[in-house]
Amino acid sequence: MAEPFVNVYHEVRQNWIQYVVGVCGLGIVLGLALRSVDLQELHQVLATANQWWLTAAVICKVLTPLGTAIVYAGILQMLGHRIRAISSG
């Protein structure tokens, strides 16, 4: 009877570790990227750029992987796979 509780706890613990590893990886990538970027030049480019184009670029950058994920999720559901992130239960 206590077995489902142990499994849920183990799953939550694994998810927590995955988030920590992901954040550390993101920090490493950002650190390496910032070493090769001149921050003054980046600030000048962003300050002179059209803000509407920057906003449109960020929206497109976010929507592209989201749309891809939705397409993949739809295909997997049509094939009979259950996807936890979008299923209701």
Tab-separated table of C-alpha atoms in Angstrom:
chain	number	residue	atom	x	y	z
A	1	MET	CA	0.000	0.000	0.000
A	2	ALA	CA	2.909	2.347	0.640
A	3	GLU	CA	4.493	1.437	-2.701
A	4	PRO	CA	2.764	4.160	-4.832
A	5	PHE	CA	3.953	6.821	-2.373
A	6	VAL	CA	7.543	5.646	-2.720
A	7	ASN	CA	7.292	5.686	-6.526
A	8	VAL	CA	5.816	9.200	-6.571
A	9	TYR	CA	8.521	10.462	-4.199
A	10	HIS	CA	11.244	8.893	-6.347
A	11	GLU	CA	9.750	10.445	-9.498
A	12	VAL	CA	9.582	13.909	-7.901
A	13	ARG	CA	13.177	13.546	-6.719
A	14	GLN	CA	14.341	12.627	-10.215
A	15	ASN	CA	12.484	15.600	-11.705
A	16	TRP	CA	14.175	17.916	-9.187
A	17	ILE	CA	17.597	16.603	-10.170
A	18	GLN	CA	16.790	17.102	-13.856
A	19	TYR	CA	15.898	20.749	-13.209
A	20	VAL	CA	19.154	21.350	-11.338
A	21	VAL	CA	21.187	19.746	-14.129
A	22	GLY	CA	19.278	21.803	-16.710
A	23	VAL	CA	19.849	25.089	-14.883
A	24	CYS	CA	23.549	24.290	-14.448
A	25	GLY	CA	23.830	23.462	-18.145
A	26	LEU	CA	22.092	26.697	-19.080
A	27	GLY	CA	24.483	28.622	-16.842
A	28	ILE	CA	27.490	27.000	-18.492
A	29	VAL	CA	26.203	27.756	-21.993
A	30	LEU	CA	25.401	31.365	-21.104
A	31	GLY	CA	28.787	31.781	-19.442
A	32	LEU	CA	30.598	30.495	-22.516
A	33	ALA	CA	28.494	32.680	-24.802
A	34	LEU	CA	29.112	35.812	-22.739
A	35	ARG	CA	32.876	35.264	-22.861
A	36	SER	CA	32.838	35.723	-26.639
A	37	VAL	CA	30.346	38.614	-26.785
A	38	ASP	CA	31.272	42.276	-26.470
A	39	LEU	CA	28.545	43.557	-24.142
A	40	GLN	CA	28.990	47.205	-25.185
A	41	GLU	CA	28.485	46.292	-28.832
A	42	LEU	CA	25.470	44.121	-27.966
A	43	HIS	CA	23.939	46.976	-25.965
A	44	GLN	CA	24.487	49.385	-28.862
A	45	VAL	CA	22.856	47.010	-31.345
A	46	LEU	CA	19.858	46.385	-29.088
A	47	ALA	CA	19.469	50.093	-28.291
A	48	THR	CA	19.374	51.089	-31.959
A	49	ALA	CA	17.207	48.190	-33.154
A	50	ASN	CA	13.498	48.550	-33.820
A	51	GLN	CA	11.742	47.251	-30.698
A	52	TRP	CA	8.816	45.837	-32.693
A	53	TRP	CA	11.154	43.662	-34.752
A	54	LEU	CA	12.868	42.427	-31.606
A	55	THR	CA	9.498	41.597	-30.084
A	56	ALA	CA	8.409	39.779	-33.246
A	57	ALA	CA	11.699	37.828	-33.290
A	58	VAL	CA	11.289	36.726	-29.665
A	59	ILE	CA	7.672	35.672	-30.277
A	60	CYS	CA	8.682	33.651	-33.348
A	61	LYS	CA	11.596	32.118	-31.448
A	62	VAL	CA	9.223	30.952	-28.696
A	63	LEU	CA	6.382	29.831	-30.948
A	64	THR	CA	8.528	27.710	-33.286
A	65	PRO	CA	9.450	24.960	-30.767
A	66	LEU	CA	6.004	25.216	-29.174
A	67	GLY	CA	4.345	24.614	-32.533
A	68	THR	CA	6.712	21.747	-33.246
A	69	ALA	CA	5.879	20.175	-29.889
A	70	ILE	CA	2.153	20.500	-30.591
A	71	VAL	CA	2.575	18.802	-33.980
A	72	TYR	CA	4.612	15.957	-32.466
A	73	ALA	CA	2.091	15.547	-29.644
A	74	GLY	CA	-0.755	15.332	-32.142
A	75	ILE	CA	1.068	12.738	-34.218
A	76	LEU	CA	1.907	10.657	-31.147
A	77	GLN	CA	-1.704	10.806	-29.955
A	78	MET	CA	-2.911	9.658	-33.384
A	79	LEU	CA	-0.528	6.716	-33.071
A	80	GLY	CA	-2.107	5.809	-29.743
A	81	HIS	CA	0.547	7.048	-27.350
A	82	ARG	CA	-0.549	8.794	-24.181
A	83	ILE	CA	1.246	12.054	-23.466
A	84	ARG	CA	1.207	13.005	-19.797
A	85	ALA	CA	1.719	16.741	-20.338
A	86	ILE	CA	-1.541	17.156	-22.257
A	87	SER	CA	-3.649	14.246	-21.067
A	88	SER	CA	-6.268	14.838	-18.388
A	89	GLY	CA	-5.420	12.242	-15.832
